[in-house]
Amino acid sequence: MTQSDRGLRRLAAGTLLVAFEGTTAPDWVLRELEHGLGGVTLFGFNVADPGQVSELTMALRGAGEPVISLDEEGGDVTRLAYHVGSPYPGNAALGAVDDVELTRRVYRAIAAELAACGINLDMAPSADVNTEADNPVIGTRSFGPDAELVARHTVAAVQGLQSVRVAACVKHFPGHGATRVDSHLAIPIVDVDLDLLRERELAPFRAAIEAGAKSVMTAHVAVPVLTGDTPATLSGAALTGLLRGELGFDGVVVTDALDMHAITKSVGLAGGAVLSIAAGSDLLCLGPLPAYDDVQAIIAEIVSAVREGRLPAERLEEAAARAAALREWFGGAREVPGEPDMVGLHAARRAVRLTGATEPLVEPLVIEVDTPPTIAVGDVPWGVGPWLPDAEIVRVEPAAADAPGLLAKAANRSLIVVVKDAHRHRASQELVSALVAARPDATVIEMGLPVWRPASAAYIATYGAARANAQAAVELLTA
């Protein structure tokens, strides 16, 4: 391989954020970092505890200058607390409180934990304006349905993260909130005109850019008036024309995971990588599925695209320069984080809402109505069990649940029914309605968006299913 070939391969590898299985870095990752690999994205399966993550990131930094990223949004989407649930409420709870200083404090606390573990880029916050209640992938990850509210809290989140030199990655550009399709599975469509897009979807991104956000994540959504049938991740009109041109963003553009079906089932993983770089992205998050052979194939395809004239070498060099500027910012003066406080629980307590009145608990039976996890969230524990150690907890599949049997089991006992996004699941609504019709003294705890509620029963809305949300709900229940 000539020096020119090695240089081109290094540029190509520098655009990739790879993933790997396990809690230690494989040899191939360390080797590729020595040869210019852009960095890694960590997932829940890479995390055992903070000490292990620190050792892992130290090993990664020993092989190069990687971007080390993960999704730590607080609330339902957590990686550091993947096995126990986040100690911080997510965006929906923070939006319900609507105190921008509180949002800033929460995200600063998250950043302090990330920085202590060696993470330098947080794929957060979600700046999506969640105008579609049946959105299967955003929901409580959004600050809310109002663009101005989302914009001011997005700015606060960016400021909180970047105050300790953890780069924010504002997502999912140009907005995933008005969709009813999960881009992990297909290409969602945001069918709005440009005026509405600018007024609603783009408002939080514009505010975040003005606040100095270091990176923006693309969405695999199509906006017909802007991108046609092409997802924004692959669209020059979206990334170069709109994001770079109209909005003036000069930081790093990071893709959403390229192993999602919106990309792999349309143009393929390697083809999507080339098209996305050509459209204007700088770092390609590959997602959890691609392995070593896939990474090699992607690098080879990027190199071939340059040699064949399908991808200008200048575009790779531009991406490398932006990534280098980000790494230089990582190394700047860093505030020393203060001691961790109880800001997460404090925020969850301020967010939780009680309608009606609860009664003293008597041998409580807790029925947790199971909700399938989304791909973005993963299988993170949720529920009130840790905070009600003396209660009997029964988790049921709503479509198969035996309501009369559950009611018989709850006879002469306090009945608590816990749901998550009941508005999206007809079987959950039917089960809850049947239970509270027979037991109007029951308490329903909604740990998703409080869109649907039963006609009777005390009702607690947490605006999220994080560990902090659950504790705040139980404190109301037992007050």
Short mmCIF file of C-alpha atoms in Angstrom, two decimals:
data_model
loop_
_atom_site.label_atom_id
_atom_site.label_comp_id
_atom_site.label_asym_id
_atom_site.label_seq_id
_atom_site.Cartn_x
_atom_site.Cartn_y
_atom_site.Cartn_z
CA MET A 1 0.00 0.00 0.00
CA THR A 2 1.42 3.37 -1.00
CA GLN A 3 1.64 6.33 1.33
CA SER A 4 -1.19 7.92 -0.64
CA ASP A 5 -3.31 4.78 -0.19
CA ARG A 6 -2.60 4.73 3.53
CA GLY A 7 -3.54 8.39 3.82
CA LEU A 8 -6.83 7.84 2.01
CA ARG A 9 -7.67 4.80 4.12
CA ARG A 10 -6.89 6.79 7.27
CA LEU A 11 -9.26 9.55 6.18
CA ALA A 12 -11.98 7.01 5.47
CA ALA A 13 -11.53 5.24 8.81
CA GLY A 14 -11.59 8.60 10.55
CA THR A 15 -15.26 9.06 9.70
CA LEU A 16 -16.39 5.94 11.58
CA LEU A 17 -17.75 5.50 15.10
CA VAL A 18 -17.75 1.73 15.57
CA ALA A 19 -19.31 -0.51 18.20
CA PHE A 20 -18.25 -3.84 19.65
CA GLU A 21 -19.54 -6.51 22.00
CA GLY A 22 -18.29 -6.87 25.55
CA THR A 23 -16.86 -4.72 28.31
CA THR A 24 -13.27 -4.61 27.04
CA ALA A 25 -11.98 -3.25 23.74
CA PRO A 26 -11.22 -5.92 21.11
CA ASP A 27 -7.78 -5.97 19.55
CA TRP A 28 -9.19 -4.94 16.17
CA VAL A 29 -10.67 -1.75 17.62
CA LEU A 30 -7.39 -0.78 19.28
CA ARG A 31 -5.52 -1.56 16.08
CA GLU A 32 -7.88 0.51 13.97
CA LEU A 33 -7.65 3.42 16.41
CA GLU A 34 -3.90 3.40 15.85
CA HIS A 35 -4.66 3.65 12.12
CA GLY A 36 -6.97 6.64 12.41
CA LEU A 37 -10.39 5.22 13.33
CA GLY A 38 -12.69 8.07 14.30
CA GLY A 39 -13.93 6.59 17.53
CA VAL A 40 -16.50 4.33 19.16
CA THR A 41 -20.09 4.36 20.30
CA LEU A 42 -20.79 2.51 23.54
CA PHE A 43 -24.04 0.71 24.30
CA GLY A 44 -25.57 -0.88 27.39
CA PHE A 45 -23.82 -4.18 26.68
CA ASN A 46 -20.46 -2.39 26.99
CA VAL A 47 -21.24 -1.19 30.52
CA ALA A 48 -20.86 -3.05 33.81
CA ASP A 49 -20.11 -0.20 36.21
CA PRO A 50 -18.43 3.24 36.13
CA GLY A 51 -15.02 1.84 37.07
CA GLN A 52 -15.11 -0.64 34.20
CA VAL A 53 -16.17 2.10 31.75
CA SER A 54 -13.26 4.26 32.91
CA GLU A 55 -10.82 1.40 32.30
CA LEU A 56 -12.35 0.79 28.88
CA THR A 57 -12.12 4.42 27.78
CA MET A 58 -8.57 4.65 29.10
CA ALA A 59 -7.60 1.68 26.92
CA LEU A 60 -9.29 3.31 23.92
CA ARG A 61 -7.50 6.61 24.47
CA GLY A 62 -4.23 4.76 24.80
CA ALA A 63 -4.58 3.65 21.17
CA GLY A 64 -5.43 7.03 19.66
CA GLU A 65 -7.52 10.17 20.10
CA PRO A 66 -10.99 8.72 19.70
CA VAL A 67 -14.37 10.29 19.96
CA ILE A 68 -16.01 8.16 22.67
CA SER A 69 -19.76 8.53 22.51
CA LEU A 70 -22.96 7.06 23.85
CA ASP A 71 -26.64 7.90 24.30
CA GLU A 72 -27.16 9.28 27.78
CA GLU A 73 -30.38 11.25 27.64
CA GLY A 74 -31.55 10.67 31.17
CA GLY A 75 -34.99 9.17 31.51
CA ASP A 76 -35.74 6.08 29.47
CA VAL A 77 -32.62 6.21 27.27
CA THR A 78 -29.55 5.50 29.35
CA ARG A 79 -26.34 3.58 28.79
CA LEU A 80 -24.38 4.16 32.02
CA ALA A 81 -27.41 3.03 34.04
CA TYR A 82 -28.71 0.55 31.47
CA HIS A 83 -28.96 -2.30 33.98
CA VAL A 84 -30.73 -0.38 36.76
CA GLY A 85 -32.44 2.66 35.20
CA SER A 86 -31.37 6.28 35.15
CA PRO A 87 -31.14 8.43 38.29
CA TYR A 88 -32.20 11.39 36.11
CA PRO A 89 -35.63 12.08 34.64
CA GLY A 90 -35.78 12.54 30.90
CA ASN A 91 -36.82 15.44 28.75
CA ALA A 92 -40.59 15.05 29.06
CA ALA A 93 -40.34 15.47 32.84
CA LEU A 94 -38.01 18.45 32.50
CA GLY A 95 -40.35 20.01 29.96
CA ALA A 96 -43.30 19.50 32.32
CA VAL A 97 -41.44 21.42 35.03
CA ASP A 98 -40.28 24.05 32.51
CA ASP A 99 -37.40 25.39 34.59
CA VAL A 100 -34.45 25.89 32.25
CA GLU A 101 -31.99 26.20 35.11
CA LEU A 102 -33.10 22.81 36.40
CA THR A 103 -32.61 21.32 32.93
CA ARG A 104 -29.14 22.84 32.79
CA ARG A 105 -28.28 21.36 36.21
CA VAL A 106 -29.55 17.89 35.27
CA TYR A 107 -27.54 17.81 32.06
CA ARG A 108 -24.47 19.17 33.83
CA ALA A 109 -24.75 16.35 36.36
CA ILE A 110 -25.07 13.83 33.52
CA ALA A 111 -22.01 15.34 31.85
CA ALA A 112 -19.99 15.17 35.06
CA GLU A 113 -20.66 11.42 35.27
CA LEU A 114 -19.75 10.95 31.62
CA ALA A 115 -16.57 12.98 31.93
CA ALA A 116 -15.53 10.99 34.98
CA CYS A 117 -15.88 7.82 32.89
CA GLY A 118 -13.92 9.20 29.95
CA ILE A 119 -16.87 9.86 27.63
CA ASN A 120 -16.43 12.99 25.50
CA LEU A 121 -19.55 13.09 23.30
CA ASP A 122 -23.10 12.58 24.51
CA MET A 123 -25.64 11.78 21.80
CA ALA A 124 -28.17 14.07 23.46
CA PRO A 125 -30.34 16.02 23.84
CA SER A 126 -33.32 15.10 21.72
CA ALA A 127 -34.50 18.38 20.21
CA ASP A 128 -37.51 16.79 18.53
CA VAL A 129 -40.84 18.57 18.93
CA ASN A 130 -43.15 15.66 19.74
CA THR A 131 -46.32 16.75 17.98
CA GLU A 132 -47.44 13.17 17.22
CA ALA A 133 -48.74 11.49 20.37
CA ASP A 134 -48.42 8.07 18.76
CA ASN A 135 -44.74 8.61 17.96
CA PRO A 136 -43.15 5.18 18.56
CA VAL A 137 -39.55 6.34 18.94
CA ILE A 138 -39.51 9.82 20.57
CA GLY A 139 -42.30 10.24 23.15
CA THR A 140 -40.84 11.03 26.58
CA ARG A 141 -37.46 11.68 24.95
CA SER A 142 -38.84 15.05 23.82
CA PHE A 143 -39.24 18.11 26.03
CA GLY A 144 -42.76 18.42 24.66
CA PRO A 145 -45.01 19.41 21.73
CA ASP A 146 -44.28 23.16 21.81
CA ALA A 147 -41.37 24.38 19.69
CA GLU A 148 -40.45 27.32 21.90
CA LEU A 149 -40.40 25.16 25.04
CA VAL A 150 -38.28 22.53 23.30
CA ALA A 151 -35.90 25.20 22.01
CA ARG A 152 -35.20 26.80 25.38
CA HIS A 153 -34.65 23.47 27.12
CA THR A 154 -32.47 22.18 24.28
CA VAL A 155 -30.24 25.22 24.80
CA ALA A 156 -30.11 24.57 28.55
CA ALA A 157 -29.19 20.92 27.94
CA VAL A 158 -26.41 21.89 25.53
CA GLN A 159 -25.04 24.39 28.03
CA GLY A 160 -25.17 21.86 30.86
CA LEU A 161 -23.32 19.17 28.91
CA GLN A 162 -20.70 21.42 27.40
CA SER A 163 -19.93 23.22 30.68
CA VAL A 164 -17.74 20.20 31.54
CA ARG A 165 -16.37 19.69 28.00
CA VAL A 166 -18.70 16.88 27.04
CA ALA A 167 -19.90 17.66 23.53
CA ALA A 168 -23.65 17.77 22.97
CA CYS A 169 -25.04 16.02 19.89
CA VAL A 170 -28.41 17.61 19.23
CA LYS A 171 -30.79 15.18 17.54
CA HIS A 172 -32.58 14.15 15.32
CA PHE A 173 -32.16 16.73 12.53
CA PRO A 174 -34.36 17.99 10.90
CA GLY A 175 -36.86 16.63 13.44
CA HIS A 176 -38.34 13.23 14.31
CA GLY A 177 -41.26 14.42 16.43
CA ALA A 178 -44.04 14.41 13.83
CA THR A 179 -43.61 10.77 12.82
CA ARG A 180 -45.54 7.56 13.45
CA VAL A 181 -42.85 5.22 12.10
CA ASP A 182 -39.70 4.05 13.90
CA SER A 183 -36.69 4.72 11.65
CA HIS A 184 -35.06 1.62 13.11
CA LEU A 185 -37.61 -0.26 11.00
CA ALA A 186 -38.48 1.93 7.99
CA ILE A 187 -38.18 5.49 6.62
CA PRO A 188 -40.56 7.85 8.47
CA ILE A 189 -41.99 10.79 6.53
CA VAL A 190 -42.40 14.32 7.87
CA ASP A 191 -44.83 15.69 5.32
CA VAL A 192 -44.85 19.42 6.10
CA ASP A 193 -44.10 22.54 4.08
CA LEU A 194 -40.89 24.49 4.57
CA ASP A 195 -42.57 27.28 6.52
CA LEU A 196 -43.91 24.86 9.14
CA LEU A 197 -40.61 22.97 9.19
CA ARG A 198 -38.74 26.21 9.92
CA GLU A 199 -41.25 27.36 12.51
CA ARG A 200 -41.61 24.07 14.38
CA GLU A 201 -39.04 21.32 13.71
CA LEU A 202 -36.05 23.58 13.08
CA ALA A 203 -36.59 26.07 15.93
CA PRO A 204 -34.77 23.98 18.59
CA PHE A 205 -31.88 23.21 16.22
CA ARG A 206 -31.49 26.87 15.30
CA ALA A 207 -31.40 27.78 19.00
CA ALA A 208 -28.91 25.01 19.80
CA ILE A 209 -26.60 26.10 16.97
CA GLU A 210 -26.70 29.70 18.21
CA ALA A 211 -25.85 28.36 21.69
CA GLY A 212 -22.70 26.68 20.35
CA ALA A 213 -23.70 23.01 20.09
CA LYS A 214 -20.63 21.07 19.00
CA SER A 215 -22.46 18.41 17.00
CA VAL A 216 -25.81 17.62 15.44
CA MET A 217 -27.18 14.15 14.70
CA THR A 218 -29.06 13.42 11.50
CA ALA A 219 -32.41 11.65 11.33
CA HIS A 220 -33.30 8.89 8.92
CA VAL A 221 -36.53 10.73 8.11
CA ALA A 222 -37.69 11.94 4.70
CA VAL A 223 -39.12 15.44 4.32
CA PRO A 224 -40.64 15.32 0.83
CA VAL A 225 -40.53 19.08 0.24
CA LEU A 226 -36.81 19.08 1.10
CA THR A 227 -35.35 15.60 0.57
CA GLY A 228 -37.92 13.82 -1.61
CA ASP A 229 -37.96 10.14 -0.70
CA THR A 230 -34.40 10.27 0.63
CA PRO A 231 -33.78 10.22 4.39
CA ALA A 232 -32.10 13.38 5.69
CA THR A 233 -29.01 11.38 6.65
CA LEU A 234 -28.33 10.89 2.92
CA SER A 235 -29.58 14.26 1.69
CA GLY A 236 -27.29 17.09 0.62
CA ALA A 237 -30.31 19.40 0.59
CA ALA A 238 -30.85 18.68 4.30
CA LEU A 239 -27.26 18.53 5.57
CA THR A 240 -25.36 20.91 3.30
CA GLY A 241 -28.11 23.18 2.04
CA LEU A 242 -30.26 23.53 5.15
CA LEU A 243 -28.06 22.67 8.13
CA ARG A 244 -24.79 24.13 6.88
CA GLY A 245 -26.17 26.82 4.59
CA GLU A 246 -29.38 28.23 6.00
CA LEU A 247 -28.73 27.46 9.69
CA GLY A 248 -25.01 28.18 9.51
CA PHE A 249 -23.86 25.12 11.46
CA ASP A 250 -20.08 24.63 11.25
CA GLY A 251 -19.64 21.87 13.83
CA VAL A 252 -19.59 18.11 13.43
CA VAL A 253 -22.51 16.33 11.76
CA VAL A 254 -22.99 12.84 13.21
CA THR A 255 -25.33 10.30 11.65
CA ASP A 256 -27.91 8.32 13.51
CA ALA A 257 -27.00 4.63 13.52
CA LEU A 258 -26.49 3.46 9.95
CA ASP A 259 -27.48 -0.12 10.77
CA MET A 260 -31.11 0.98 11.08
CA HIS A 261 -33.46 -0.41 8.45
CA ALA A 262 -34.17 3.04 7.01
CA ILE A 263 -30.61 2.83 5.62
CA THR A 264 -29.74 -0.87 5.36
CA LYS A 265 -33.00 -1.81 3.63
CA SER A 266 -32.74 1.04 1.11
CA VAL A 267 -29.13 1.71 0.06
CA GLY A 268 -27.18 -0.71 2.26
CA LEU A 269 -24.69 -0.06 5.02
CA ALA A 270 -21.57 0.72 2.94
CA GLY A 271 -23.57 2.55 0.28
CA GLY A 272 -25.28 4.62 2.95
CA ALA A 273 -21.90 5.52 4.46
CA VAL A 274 -20.65 6.95 1.15
CA LEU A 275 -23.89 8.80 0.40
CA SER A 276 -24.03 10.30 3.89
CA ILE A 277 -20.48 11.62 3.76
CA ALA A 278 -21.16 13.05 0.30
CA ALA A 279 -24.32 14.72 1.67
CA GLY A 280 -22.33 16.46 4.41
CA SER A 281 -21.94 14.21 7.45
CA ASP A 282 -18.59 14.01 9.23
CA LEU A 283 -18.86 11.07 11.65
CA LEU A 284 -20.83 7.91 10.87
CA CYS A 285 -22.37 6.15 13.85
CA LEU A 286 -22.52 2.56 12.64
CA GLY A 287 -24.76 1.26 15.44
CA PRO A 288 -24.45 -1.95 17.44
CA LEU A 289 -24.77 -4.50 14.61
CA PRO A 290 -21.81 -3.98 12.21
CA ALA A 291 -18.78 -6.09 13.16
CA TYR A 292 -15.13 -6.06 12.09
CA ASP A 293 -15.77 -7.37 8.57
CA ASP A 294 -18.51 -4.79 8.03
CA VAL A 295 -16.19 -2.00 9.17
CA GLN A 296 -13.52 -3.14 6.71
CA ALA A 297 -16.10 -3.24 3.91
CA ILE A 298 -17.31 0.28 4.73
CA ILE A 299 -13.76 1.67 4.74
CA ALA A 300 -13.05 -0.07 1.43
CA GLU A 301 -16.23 1.32 -0.12
CA ILE A 302 -15.40 4.88 0.97
CA VAL A 303 -11.89 4.52 -0.50
CA SER A 304 -13.33 3.12 -3.75
CA ALA A 305 -15.84 5.95 -3.97
CA VAL A 306 -13.05 8.52 -3.77
CA ARG A 307 -10.94 6.74 -6.38
CA GLU A 308 -13.92 6.42 -8.72
CA GLY A 309 -14.96 10.05 -8.33
CA ARG A 310 -18.22 9.31 -6.51
CA LEU A 311 -16.97 11.06 -3.36
CA PRO A 312 -14.65 14.08 -3.47
CA ALA A 313 -11.48 13.62 -1.43
CA GLU A 314 -11.98 17.21 -0.26
CA ARG A 315 -15.20 16.15 1.48
CA LEU A 316 -13.28 13.53 3.50
CA GLU A 317 -10.62 16.09 4.37
CA GLU A 318 -13.31 18.53 5.49
CA ALA A 319 -14.85 15.88 7.73
CA ALA A 320 -11.44 15.10 9.21
CA ALA A 321 -10.80 18.78 9.92
CA ARG A 322 -14.10 19.15 11.76
CA ALA A 323 -13.45 16.02 13.83
CA ALA A 324 -9.95 17.32 14.64
CA ALA A 325 -11.40 20.62 15.83
CA LEU A 326 -13.80 18.72 18.09
CA ARG A 327 -10.95 16.68 19.58
CA GLU A 328 -9.03 19.88 20.24
CA TRP A 329 -12.06 21.25 22.09
CA PHE A 330 -12.23 18.09 24.19
CA GLY A 331 -8.72 18.80 25.39
CA GLY A 332 -9.47 22.34 26.51
CA ALA A 333 -9.80 23.61 30.05
CA ARG A 334 -12.36 21.53 31.92
CA GLU A 335 -14.32 22.64 34.95
CA VAL A 336 -13.90 20.34 37.91
CA PRO A 337 -17.35 18.81 38.44
CA GLY A 338 -18.86 19.37 41.84
CA GLU A 339 -19.93 16.57 44.09
CA PRO A 340 -22.97 14.70 42.72
CA ASP A 341 -26.18 15.99 44.28
CA MET A 342 -29.76 14.82 44.23
CA VAL A 343 -30.69 16.97 41.25
CA GLY A 344 -32.16 14.00 39.37
CA LEU A 345 -34.57 13.06 42.15
CA HIS A 346 -35.31 16.72 42.82
CA ALA A 347 -36.29 17.17 39.17
CA ALA A 348 -38.42 14.02 39.16
CA ARG A 349 -40.24 15.17 42.30
CA ARG A 350 -41.03 18.50 40.66
CA ALA A 351 -42.32 16.79 37.52
CA VAL A 352 -44.62 14.16 39.03
CA ARG A 353 -48.34 14.99 39.05
CA LEU A 354 -51.16 13.51 41.16
CA THR A 355 -54.82 13.77 40.16
CA GLY A 356 -57.25 12.62 42.83
CA ALA A 357 -56.30 11.35 46.25
CA THR A 358 -54.41 8.26 47.35
CA GLU A 359 -55.21 6.23 50.45
CA PRO A 360 -52.90 4.55 52.99
CA LEU A 361 -51.48 1.34 51.58
CA VAL A 362 -52.68 -1.99 52.90
CA GLU A 363 -50.74 -5.07 51.73
CA PRO A 364 -50.37 -3.46 48.29
CA LEU A 365 -50.64 -5.44 45.09
CA VAL A 366 -48.84 -3.76 42.19
CA ILE A 367 -49.86 -4.79 38.69
CA GLU A 368 -47.26 -3.64 36.17
CA VAL A 369 -48.71 -3.72 32.66
CA ASP A 370 -45.87 -4.77 30.41
CA THR A 371 -44.95 -2.58 27.45
CA PRO A 372 -42.57 -3.77 24.74
CA PRO A 373 -39.28 -1.84 24.82
CA THR A 374 -38.38 0.32 21.84
CA ILE A 375 -35.09 -0.31 20.07
CA ALA A 376 -33.74 3.10 21.11
CA VAL A 377 -34.46 2.45 24.79
CA GLY A 378 -33.55 -1.22 24.90
CA ASP A 379 -34.42 -3.49 27.78
CA VAL A 380 -33.89 -1.04 30.64
CA PRO A 381 -35.63 -1.99 33.92
CA TRP A 382 -38.65 0.09 34.87
CA GLY A 383 -41.39 -0.04 37.47
CA VAL A 384 -41.92 0.82 41.13
CA GLY A 385 -40.68 -2.42 42.70
CA PRO A 386 -37.40 -1.05 44.13
CA TRP A 387 -39.32 1.60 46.07
CA LEU A 388 -42.11 -0.65 47.38
CA PRO A 389 -40.14 -3.58 48.84
CA ASP A 390 -43.09 -4.84 50.88
CA ALA A 391 -45.52 -4.90 47.96
CA GLU A 392 -46.37 -7.88 45.82
CA ILE A 393 -45.39 -7.06 42.21
CA VAL A 394 -47.11 -8.84 39.32
CA ARG A 395 -46.07 -8.00 35.75
CA VAL A 396 -48.63 -9.00 33.13
CA GLU A 397 -48.99 -9.00 29.36
CA PRO A 398 -52.11 -6.88 28.85
CA ALA A 399 -53.66 -8.96 26.08
CA ALA A 400 -53.30 -12.16 28.09
CA ALA A 401 -54.03 -10.80 31.56
CA ASP A 402 -56.79 -12.34 33.68
CA ALA A 403 -58.55 -9.27 35.04
CA PRO A 404 -61.02 -11.19 37.29
CA GLY A 405 -58.15 -13.23 38.71
CA LEU A 406 -56.10 -10.10 39.38
CA LEU A 407 -59.08 -8.44 41.07
CA ALA A 408 -59.62 -11.49 43.27
CA LYS A 409 -55.94 -11.39 44.21
CA ALA A 410 -56.32 -7.72 45.14
CA ALA A 411 -59.34 -8.23 47.40
CA ASN A 412 -59.04 -6.28 50.66
CA ARG A 413 -55.69 -4.92 49.53
CA SER A 414 -54.47 -1.67 48.00
CA LEU A 415 -54.35 -1.94 44.21
CA ILE A 416 -51.76 -0.04 42.19
CA VAL A 417 -51.68 -0.33 38.40
CA VAL A 418 -48.51 0.81 36.59
CA VAL A 419 -48.57 1.48 32.86
CA LYS A 420 -46.24 2.97 30.28
CA ASP A 421 -47.61 4.89 27.28
CA ALA A 422 -51.07 3.39 27.67
CA HIS A 423 -52.31 5.73 24.93
CA ARG A 424 -50.34 3.70 22.38
CA HIS A 425 -51.62 0.28 23.44
CA ARG A 426 -55.32 -0.60 23.24
CA ALA A 427 -54.87 -3.79 25.27
CA SER A 428 -53.32 -1.78 28.12
CA GLN A 429 -56.25 0.64 28.11
CA GLU A 430 -58.78 -2.18 28.19
CA LEU A 431 -57.06 -3.94 31.08
CA VAL A 432 -56.66 -0.77 33.15
CA SER A 433 -60.27 0.23 32.49
CA ALA A 434 -61.50 -3.17 33.62
CA LEU A 435 -59.46 -3.05 36.81
CA VAL A 436 -60.43 0.46 37.89
CA ALA A 437 -64.10 -0.07 36.99
CA ALA A 438 -64.16 -2.76 39.67
CA ARG A 439 -61.75 -0.92 41.96
CA PRO A 440 -62.28 2.85 41.71
CA ASP A 441 -60.09 3.18 44.80
CA ALA A 442 -57.09 1.94 42.80
CA THR A 443 -54.19 4.17 41.86
CA VAL A 444 -52.89 4.25 38.29
CA ILE A 445 -49.28 5.31 37.69
CA GLU A 446 -48.49 6.31 34.10
CA MET A 447 -44.73 6.15 33.43
CA GLY A 448 -44.92 7.31 29.83
CA LEU A 449 -46.74 10.28 28.35
CA PRO A 450 -50.00 11.01 30.22
CA VAL A 451 -52.17 11.17 27.10
CA TRP A 452 -54.80 8.58 28.08
CA ARG A 453 -56.19 8.05 31.55
CA PRO A 454 -59.04 5.96 32.98
CA ALA A 455 -62.31 7.58 33.96
CA SER A 456 -61.82 6.90 37.66
CA ALA A 457 -59.02 6.14 40.12
CA ALA A 458 -56.26 8.32 41.47
CA TYR A 459 -53.75 9.02 38.71
CA ILE A 460 -50.02 9.73 38.98
CA ALA A 461 -48.13 10.95 35.91
CA THR A 462 -44.33 10.69 36.06
CA TYR A 463 -43.44 11.74 32.46
CA GLY A 464 -40.90 8.94 32.20
CA ALA A 465 -39.84 5.57 33.50
CA ALA A 466 -36.42 6.36 34.93
CA ARG A 467 -35.52 5.17 38.41
CA ALA A 468 -35.89 8.74 39.71
CA ASN A 469 -39.40 8.99 38.23
CA ALA A 470 -40.44 5.77 39.97
CA GLN A 471 -39.13 6.93 43.33
CA ALA A 472 -40.96 10.27 43.03
CA ALA A 473 -44.20 8.46 42.20
CA VAL A 474 -43.94 6.13 45.19
CA GLU A 475 -43.22 9.05 47.48
CA LEU A 476 -46.54 10.57 46.42
CA LEU A 477 -48.24 7.23 46.82
CA THR A 478 -47.01 6.74 50.36
CA ALA A 479 -47.13 10.35 51.57
#
